[in-house]
Short mmCIF file of C-alpha atoms in Angstrom, two decimals:
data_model
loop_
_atom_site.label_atom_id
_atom_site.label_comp_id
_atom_site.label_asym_id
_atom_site.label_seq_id
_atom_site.Cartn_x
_atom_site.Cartn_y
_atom_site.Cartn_z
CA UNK A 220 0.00 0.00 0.00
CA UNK A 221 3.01 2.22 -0.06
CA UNK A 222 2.35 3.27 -3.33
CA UNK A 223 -0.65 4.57 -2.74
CA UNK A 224 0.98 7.02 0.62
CA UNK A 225 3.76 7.90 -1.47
CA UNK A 226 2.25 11.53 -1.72
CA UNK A 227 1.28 11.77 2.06
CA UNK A 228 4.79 13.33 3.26
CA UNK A 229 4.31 15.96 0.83
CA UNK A 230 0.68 17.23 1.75
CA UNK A 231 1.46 20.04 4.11
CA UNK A 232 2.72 21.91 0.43
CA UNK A 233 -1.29 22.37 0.59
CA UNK A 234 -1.62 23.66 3.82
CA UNK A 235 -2.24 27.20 3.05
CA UNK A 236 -3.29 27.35 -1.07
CA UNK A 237 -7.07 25.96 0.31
CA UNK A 238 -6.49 22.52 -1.02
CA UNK A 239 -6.53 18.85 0.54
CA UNK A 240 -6.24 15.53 -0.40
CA UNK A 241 -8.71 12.78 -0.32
CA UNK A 242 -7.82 9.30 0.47
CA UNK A 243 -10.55 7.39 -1.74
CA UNK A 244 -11.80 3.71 -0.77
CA UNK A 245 -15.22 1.93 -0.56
CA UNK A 246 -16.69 -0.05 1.75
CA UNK A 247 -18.01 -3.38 -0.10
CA UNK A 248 -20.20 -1.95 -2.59
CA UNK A 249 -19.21 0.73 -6.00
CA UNK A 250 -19.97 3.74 -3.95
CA UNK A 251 -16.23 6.24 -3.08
CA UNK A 252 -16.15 7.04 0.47
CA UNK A 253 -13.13 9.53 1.29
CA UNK A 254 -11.03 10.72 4.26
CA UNK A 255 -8.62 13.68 4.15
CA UNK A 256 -5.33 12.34 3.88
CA UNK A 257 -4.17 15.13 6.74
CA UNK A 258 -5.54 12.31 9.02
CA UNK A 259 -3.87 9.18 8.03
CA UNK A 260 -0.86 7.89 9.62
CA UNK A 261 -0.61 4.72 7.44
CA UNK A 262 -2.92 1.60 5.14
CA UNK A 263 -2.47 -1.60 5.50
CA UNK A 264 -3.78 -4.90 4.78
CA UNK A 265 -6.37 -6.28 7.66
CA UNK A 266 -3.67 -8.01 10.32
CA UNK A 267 -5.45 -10.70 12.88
CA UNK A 268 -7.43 -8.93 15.09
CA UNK A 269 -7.60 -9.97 18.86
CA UNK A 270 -11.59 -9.88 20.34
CA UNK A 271 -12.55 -7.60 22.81
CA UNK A 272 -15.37 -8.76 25.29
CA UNK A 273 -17.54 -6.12 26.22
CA UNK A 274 -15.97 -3.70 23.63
CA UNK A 275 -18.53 -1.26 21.45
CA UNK A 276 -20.41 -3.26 18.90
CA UNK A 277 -18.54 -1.13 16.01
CA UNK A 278 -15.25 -1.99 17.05
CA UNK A 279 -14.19 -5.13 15.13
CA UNK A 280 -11.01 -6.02 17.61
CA UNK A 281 -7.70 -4.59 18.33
CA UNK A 282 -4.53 -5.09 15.87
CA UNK A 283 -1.29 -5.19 17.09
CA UNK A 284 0.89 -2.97 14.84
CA UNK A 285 4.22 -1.50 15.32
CA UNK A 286 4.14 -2.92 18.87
CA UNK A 287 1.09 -0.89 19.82
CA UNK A 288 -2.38 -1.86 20.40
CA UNK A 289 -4.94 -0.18 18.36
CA UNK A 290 -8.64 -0.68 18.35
CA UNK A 291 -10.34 -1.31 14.61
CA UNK A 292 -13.15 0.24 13.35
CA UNK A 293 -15.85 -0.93 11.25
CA UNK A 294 -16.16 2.05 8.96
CA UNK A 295 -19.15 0.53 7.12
CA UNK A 296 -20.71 -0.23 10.27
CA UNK A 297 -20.21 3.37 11.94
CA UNK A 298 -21.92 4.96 8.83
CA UNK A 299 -25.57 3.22 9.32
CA UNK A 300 -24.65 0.24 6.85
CA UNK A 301 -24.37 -3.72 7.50
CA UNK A 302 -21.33 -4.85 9.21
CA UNK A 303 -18.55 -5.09 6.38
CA UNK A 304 -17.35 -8.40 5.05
CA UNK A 305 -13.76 -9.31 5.21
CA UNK A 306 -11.79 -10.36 2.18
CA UNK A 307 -8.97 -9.99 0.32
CA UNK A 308 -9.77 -6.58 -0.64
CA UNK A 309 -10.16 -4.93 3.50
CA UNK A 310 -8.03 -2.71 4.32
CA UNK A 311 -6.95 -0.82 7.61
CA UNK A 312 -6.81 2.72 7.57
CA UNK A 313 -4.47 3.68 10.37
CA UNK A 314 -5.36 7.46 11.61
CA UNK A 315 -4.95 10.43 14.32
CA UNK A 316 -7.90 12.07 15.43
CA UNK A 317 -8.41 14.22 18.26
CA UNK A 318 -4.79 13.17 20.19
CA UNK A 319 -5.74 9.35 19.61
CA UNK A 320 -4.73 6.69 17.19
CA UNK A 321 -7.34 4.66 15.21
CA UNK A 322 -7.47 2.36 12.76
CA UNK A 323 -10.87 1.71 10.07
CA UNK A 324 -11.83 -1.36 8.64
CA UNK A 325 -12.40 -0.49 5.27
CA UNK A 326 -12.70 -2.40 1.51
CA UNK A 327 -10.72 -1.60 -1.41
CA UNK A 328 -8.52 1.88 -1.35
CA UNK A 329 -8.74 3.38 -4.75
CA UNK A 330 -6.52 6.07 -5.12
CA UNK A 331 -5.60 9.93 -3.44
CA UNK A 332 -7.03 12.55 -5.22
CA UNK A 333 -5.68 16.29 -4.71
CA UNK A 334 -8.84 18.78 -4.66
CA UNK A 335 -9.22 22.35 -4.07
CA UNK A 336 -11.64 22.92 -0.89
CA UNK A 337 -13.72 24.97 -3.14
CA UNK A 338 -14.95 21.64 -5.14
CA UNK A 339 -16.34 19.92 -1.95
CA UNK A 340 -19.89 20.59 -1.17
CA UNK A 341 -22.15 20.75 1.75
CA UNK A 342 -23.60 17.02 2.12
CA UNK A 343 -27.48 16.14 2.27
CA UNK A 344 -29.20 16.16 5.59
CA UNK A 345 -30.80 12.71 5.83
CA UNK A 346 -29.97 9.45 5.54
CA UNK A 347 -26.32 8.48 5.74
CA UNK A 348 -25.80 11.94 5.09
CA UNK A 349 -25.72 12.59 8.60
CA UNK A 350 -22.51 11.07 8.71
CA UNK A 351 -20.69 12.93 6.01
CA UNK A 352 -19.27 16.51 6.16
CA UNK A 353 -19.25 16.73 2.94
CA UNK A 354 -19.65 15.26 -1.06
CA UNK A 355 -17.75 15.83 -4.83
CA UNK A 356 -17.54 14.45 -7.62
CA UNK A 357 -14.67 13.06 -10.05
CA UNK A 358 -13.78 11.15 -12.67
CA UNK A 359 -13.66 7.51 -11.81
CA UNK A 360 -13.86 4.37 -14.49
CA UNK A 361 -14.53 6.66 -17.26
CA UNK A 362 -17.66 8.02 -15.33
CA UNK A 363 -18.16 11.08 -13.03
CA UNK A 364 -18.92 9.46 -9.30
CA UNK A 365 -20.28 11.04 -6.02
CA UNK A 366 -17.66 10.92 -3.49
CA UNK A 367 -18.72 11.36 0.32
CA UNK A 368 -16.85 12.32 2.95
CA UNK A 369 -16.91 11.07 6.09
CA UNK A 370 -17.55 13.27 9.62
CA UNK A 371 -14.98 10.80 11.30
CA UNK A 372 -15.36 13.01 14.67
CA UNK A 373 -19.00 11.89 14.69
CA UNK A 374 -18.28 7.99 14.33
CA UNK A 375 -15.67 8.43 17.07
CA UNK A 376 -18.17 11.09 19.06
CA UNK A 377 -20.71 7.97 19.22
CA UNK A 378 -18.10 5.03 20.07
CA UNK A 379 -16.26 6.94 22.45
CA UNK A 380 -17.93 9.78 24.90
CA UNK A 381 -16.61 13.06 25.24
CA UNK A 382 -16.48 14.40 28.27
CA UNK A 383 -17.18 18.68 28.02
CA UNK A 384 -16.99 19.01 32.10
CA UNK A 385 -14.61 22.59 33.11
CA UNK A 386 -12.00 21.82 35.24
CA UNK A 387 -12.48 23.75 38.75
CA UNK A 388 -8.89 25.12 38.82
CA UNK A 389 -9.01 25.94 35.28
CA UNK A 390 -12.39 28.88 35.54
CA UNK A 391 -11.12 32.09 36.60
CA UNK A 392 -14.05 33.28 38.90
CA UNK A 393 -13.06 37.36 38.12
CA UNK A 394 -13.60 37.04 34.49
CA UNK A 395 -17.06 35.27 35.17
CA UNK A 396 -18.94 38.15 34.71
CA UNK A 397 -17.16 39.73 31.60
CA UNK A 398 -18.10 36.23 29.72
CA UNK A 399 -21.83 35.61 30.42
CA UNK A 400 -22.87 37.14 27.41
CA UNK A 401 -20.19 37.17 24.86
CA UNK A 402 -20.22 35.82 21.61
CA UNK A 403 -17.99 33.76 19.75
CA UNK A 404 -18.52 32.31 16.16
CA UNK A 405 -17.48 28.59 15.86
CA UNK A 406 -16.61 27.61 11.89
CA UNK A 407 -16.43 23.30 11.75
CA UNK A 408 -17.82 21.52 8.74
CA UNK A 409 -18.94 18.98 11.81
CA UNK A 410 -21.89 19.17 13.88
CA UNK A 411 -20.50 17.18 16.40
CA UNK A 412 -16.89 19.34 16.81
CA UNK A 413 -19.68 22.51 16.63
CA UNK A 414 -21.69 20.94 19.63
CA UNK A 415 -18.88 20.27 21.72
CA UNK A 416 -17.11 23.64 21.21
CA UNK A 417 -21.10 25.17 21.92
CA UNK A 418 -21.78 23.21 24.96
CA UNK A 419 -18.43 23.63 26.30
CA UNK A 420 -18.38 27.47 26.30
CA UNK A 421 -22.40 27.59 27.19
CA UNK A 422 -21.16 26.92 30.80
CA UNK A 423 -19.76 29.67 30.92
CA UNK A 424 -22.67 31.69 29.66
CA UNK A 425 -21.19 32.52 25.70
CA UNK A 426 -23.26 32.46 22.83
CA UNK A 427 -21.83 30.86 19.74
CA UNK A 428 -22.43 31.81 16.31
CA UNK A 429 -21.94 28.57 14.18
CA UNK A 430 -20.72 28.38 10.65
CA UNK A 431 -20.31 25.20 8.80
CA UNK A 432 -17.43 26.25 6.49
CA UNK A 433 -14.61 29.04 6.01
CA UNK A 434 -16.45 30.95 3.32
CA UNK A 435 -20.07 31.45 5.26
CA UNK A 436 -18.17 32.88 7.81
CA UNK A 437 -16.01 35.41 6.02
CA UNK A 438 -19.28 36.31 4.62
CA UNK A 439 -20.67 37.23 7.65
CA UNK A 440 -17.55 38.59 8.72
CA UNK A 441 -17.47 41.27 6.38
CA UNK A 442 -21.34 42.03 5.81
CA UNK A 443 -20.38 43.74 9.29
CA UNK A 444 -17.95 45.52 8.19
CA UNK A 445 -19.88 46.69 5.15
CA UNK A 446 -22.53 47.71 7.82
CA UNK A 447 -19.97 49.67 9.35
CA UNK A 448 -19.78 47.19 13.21
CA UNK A 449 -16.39 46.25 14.40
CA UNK A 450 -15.96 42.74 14.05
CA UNK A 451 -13.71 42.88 17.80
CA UNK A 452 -17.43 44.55 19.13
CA UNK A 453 -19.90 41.62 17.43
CA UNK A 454 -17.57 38.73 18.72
CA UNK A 455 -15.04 38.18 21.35
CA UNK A 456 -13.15 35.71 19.01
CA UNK A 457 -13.28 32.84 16.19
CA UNK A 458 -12.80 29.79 16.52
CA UNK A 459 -12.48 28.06 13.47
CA UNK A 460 -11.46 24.24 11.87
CA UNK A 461 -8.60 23.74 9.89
CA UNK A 462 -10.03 21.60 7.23
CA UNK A 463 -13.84 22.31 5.73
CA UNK A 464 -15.34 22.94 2.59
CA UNK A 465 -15.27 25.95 -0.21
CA UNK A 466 -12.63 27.53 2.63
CA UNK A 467 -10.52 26.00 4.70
CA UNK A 468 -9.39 27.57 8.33
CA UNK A 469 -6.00 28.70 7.00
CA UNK A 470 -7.57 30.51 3.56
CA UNK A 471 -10.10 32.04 6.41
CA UNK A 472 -7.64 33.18 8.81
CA UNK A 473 -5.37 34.73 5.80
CA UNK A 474 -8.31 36.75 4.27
CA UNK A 475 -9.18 37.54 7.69
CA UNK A 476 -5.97 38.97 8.60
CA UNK A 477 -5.29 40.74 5.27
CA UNK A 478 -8.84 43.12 5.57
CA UNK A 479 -7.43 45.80 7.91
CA UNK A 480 -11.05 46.45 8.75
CA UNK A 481 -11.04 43.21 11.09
CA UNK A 482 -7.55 42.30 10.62
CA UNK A 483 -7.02 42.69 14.29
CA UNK A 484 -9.73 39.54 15.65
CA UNK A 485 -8.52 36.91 17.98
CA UNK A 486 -8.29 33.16 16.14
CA UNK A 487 -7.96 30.47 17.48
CA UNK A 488 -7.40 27.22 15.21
CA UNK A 489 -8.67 24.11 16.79
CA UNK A 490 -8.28 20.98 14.79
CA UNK A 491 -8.24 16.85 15.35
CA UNK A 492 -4.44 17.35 13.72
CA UNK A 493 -2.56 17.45 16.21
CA UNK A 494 1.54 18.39 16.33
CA UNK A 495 4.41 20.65 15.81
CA UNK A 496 3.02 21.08 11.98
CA UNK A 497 -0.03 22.80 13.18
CA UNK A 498 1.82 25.16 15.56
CA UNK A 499 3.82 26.10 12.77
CA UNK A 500 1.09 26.68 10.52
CA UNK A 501 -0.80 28.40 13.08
CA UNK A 502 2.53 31.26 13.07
CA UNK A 503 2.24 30.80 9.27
CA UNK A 504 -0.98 31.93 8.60
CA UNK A 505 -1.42 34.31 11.65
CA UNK A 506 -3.65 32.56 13.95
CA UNK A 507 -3.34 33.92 17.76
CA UNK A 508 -3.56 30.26 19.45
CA UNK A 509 -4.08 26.45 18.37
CA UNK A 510 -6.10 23.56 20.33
CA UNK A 511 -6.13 20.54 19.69
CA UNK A 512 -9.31 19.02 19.86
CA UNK A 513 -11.36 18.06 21.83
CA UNK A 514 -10.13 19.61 25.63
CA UNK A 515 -12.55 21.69 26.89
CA UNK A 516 -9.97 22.45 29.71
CA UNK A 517 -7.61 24.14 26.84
CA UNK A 518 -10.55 26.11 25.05
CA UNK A 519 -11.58 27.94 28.50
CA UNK A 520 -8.30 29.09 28.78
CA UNK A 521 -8.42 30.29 25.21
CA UNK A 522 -11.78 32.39 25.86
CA UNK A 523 -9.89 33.70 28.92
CA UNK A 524 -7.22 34.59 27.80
CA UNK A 525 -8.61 36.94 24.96
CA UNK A 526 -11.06 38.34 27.73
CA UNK A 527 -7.94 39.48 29.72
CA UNK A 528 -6.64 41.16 26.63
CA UNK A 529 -9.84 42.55 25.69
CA UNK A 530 -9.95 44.43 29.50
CA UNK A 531 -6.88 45.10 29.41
CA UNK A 532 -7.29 47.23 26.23
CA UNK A 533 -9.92 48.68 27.23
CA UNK A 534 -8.25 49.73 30.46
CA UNK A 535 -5.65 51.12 28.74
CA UNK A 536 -7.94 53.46 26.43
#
C-alpha cells in the first residue's frame, strides 16, 4: 500500500493554497467514500485482530501494529450500513484524530485525489448523510462518481464519549462576569466538533455563532464591516477548523488577517491534527492560538485569555 501514501509526506505543500487531499476507498459496494489524507498515519492490509469482550459493537477487535495496540473500526458499520465483510480486498486505515490513534476497517482503497476545498460541497441532511461533512464528484472508471466524505469526529463522538466538564482550577471566577454574554462564532464543517465547542463554552454563559465552512463565515464577517460594526465589538473571538469545505481555516484566517477592517480579531485554530506542523502553521498563517481538539480544559483558557486582553485594552484606552 506504499504506493498509494507515497504523496502523504508531501501534503502540508497544501496547507495554506485551500487545497486537501482525499484518500478514496469503498466499503463493499461501488460507492467512493473519502477521508482527508491530513488524518492518516498509514494503510495496511487487515492483520489478525484480537476480540474484545464487552468492547462497542462497532469496534471489530484490536490489531497489534508496530508494537502498539490499536482498536479497529468498522467504517461501514459506523456509517448506518451492515457490518462489512472481510476479504482480500479490507483494508486498515491507520489514523490520528483528536490526540488518539485509530485504525478503520475499510474495503478496497482506490486512489488519493488532490482537490481544491472549493470543489467539496455541503452534504445532504438525511440518511447516511448525517454522517458525512461533505460530497464531490470526479472522474472515476470513465464516469463522473459522487464521493462522500466522512464526519470521522462523529463515528468516534458515538463510540467513544466526550467528556465537556470545566476543570475547577481551570475557571477564573473574576472574568465570570465579563463572559456571560459574549459571543464567539465557531466555523467546523462537523456538527459534532460545533456541539462540543457550543456546549463547552455555554457553561460559561457565551453564545456561539456557528458556521459550517470558512467561506459562510467570512461572509458574515465582512457584511459587518460593510454595515460599518467592528468585528472585535460583534464577537469576542473565532474559533475556526482547519479543514472544511469551499474555505478551509488557514484561507479564512489569511483573508481575515489581510482586511485591515477586522484584521485585528482573535483566532484560534482548533483541529483533530494534532503536532508541531499545526503550531507552525498556526505562526504561518497568523492565527493567535491552536487547540487541539477536543479539551474543553484548553478552550476555556483560550476564551480567557482573549477576555484578559480585551480588558486590558480597554483599560488602557
Amino acid at each position: 500500500m506504499t504506493s498509494i501514501l507515497d504523496s502523504v509526506d508531501s501534503r502540508t505543500r497544501l496547507v495554506g493554497e485551500n487545497r486537501l487531499e482525499l484518500l478514496i476507498f469503498q466499503l463493499g459496494t461501488r460507492q467512493l467514500f473519502a477521508i482527508n489524507v491530513f488524518k492518516v498515519r498509514e494503510v495496511l492490509k487487515v492483520p489478525h485482530l484480537n476480540q474484545m469482550p464487552g468492547a462497542h459493537p462497532k469496534i471489530s477487535g484490536v490489531a497489534t501494529i508496530r508494537g502498539h495496540s490499536i482498536p479497529v473500526i468498522d467504517m461501514r458499520q459506523s456509517i448506518g450500513m451492515r457490518p462489512l465483510e472481510k476479504d482480500q480486498d479490507s483494508n486498515l486505515i491507520v489514523t490520528e484524530y483528536n490526540r488518539t490513534i485509530q485504525a478503520f476497517m475499510v474495503g478496497k482503497v482506490v486512489y488519493i485525489k488532490n482537490m481544491g476545498w472549493d470543489e467539496i460541497l455541503e452534504p445532504p441532511t438525511t440518511g447516511r448523510g448525517n454522517y458525512l461533512t461533505a460530497i464531490t464528484r470526479l472522474e472515476h472508471e470513465d464516469a463522473l462518481k459522487l464521493v462522500e466524505i466522512i464526519d470521522v469526529e462523529k463515528v468516534l463522538a458515538e463510540i467513544v464519549s466526550y467528556d465537556i466538564g470545566i476543570s475547577e482550577e481551570v475557571l477564573d471566577q473574576d472574568l465570570s462576569q465579563h463572559l456571560m454574554g459574549q459571543k464567539v462564532l465557531v466555523v467546523d464543517d462537523s456538527s459534532t466538533a460545533r456541539k462540543q465547542v457550543t456546549e463547552t463554552l455555554g457553561q460559561l454563559g457565551i453564545e456561539c455563532i456557528e458556521m459550517k465552512n470558512g467561506a459562510h463565515a467570512l461572509n458574515l464577517l465582512k457584511s459587518w464591516c460593510d454595515e460599518g460594526k467592528k468585528v472585535t465589538d460583534e464577537i469576542l473571538l473565532m474559533i475556526t477548523d482547519a479543514e472544511m469545505p469551499e474555505m478551509d481555516g488557514y484561507k479564512l484566517t489569511s483573508e481575515v488577517r489581510a482586511d485591515t477592517r477586522m484584521s485585528n480579531l482573535y483566532i484560534a485554530l482548533n483541529t483533530s491534527l494534532s503536532g508541531s506542523f499545526n503550531e507552525a502553521m498556526v505562526e504561518k498563517v497568523g492565527c493567535d492560538r491552536f487547540v487541539s481538539k477536543f479539551q474543553p480544559d484548553l478552550l476555556v483558557d483560550v476564551v480567557q485569555t482573549r477576555m484578559r486582553e480585551a480588558l486590558e485594552n480597554k483599560t488602557a484606552r
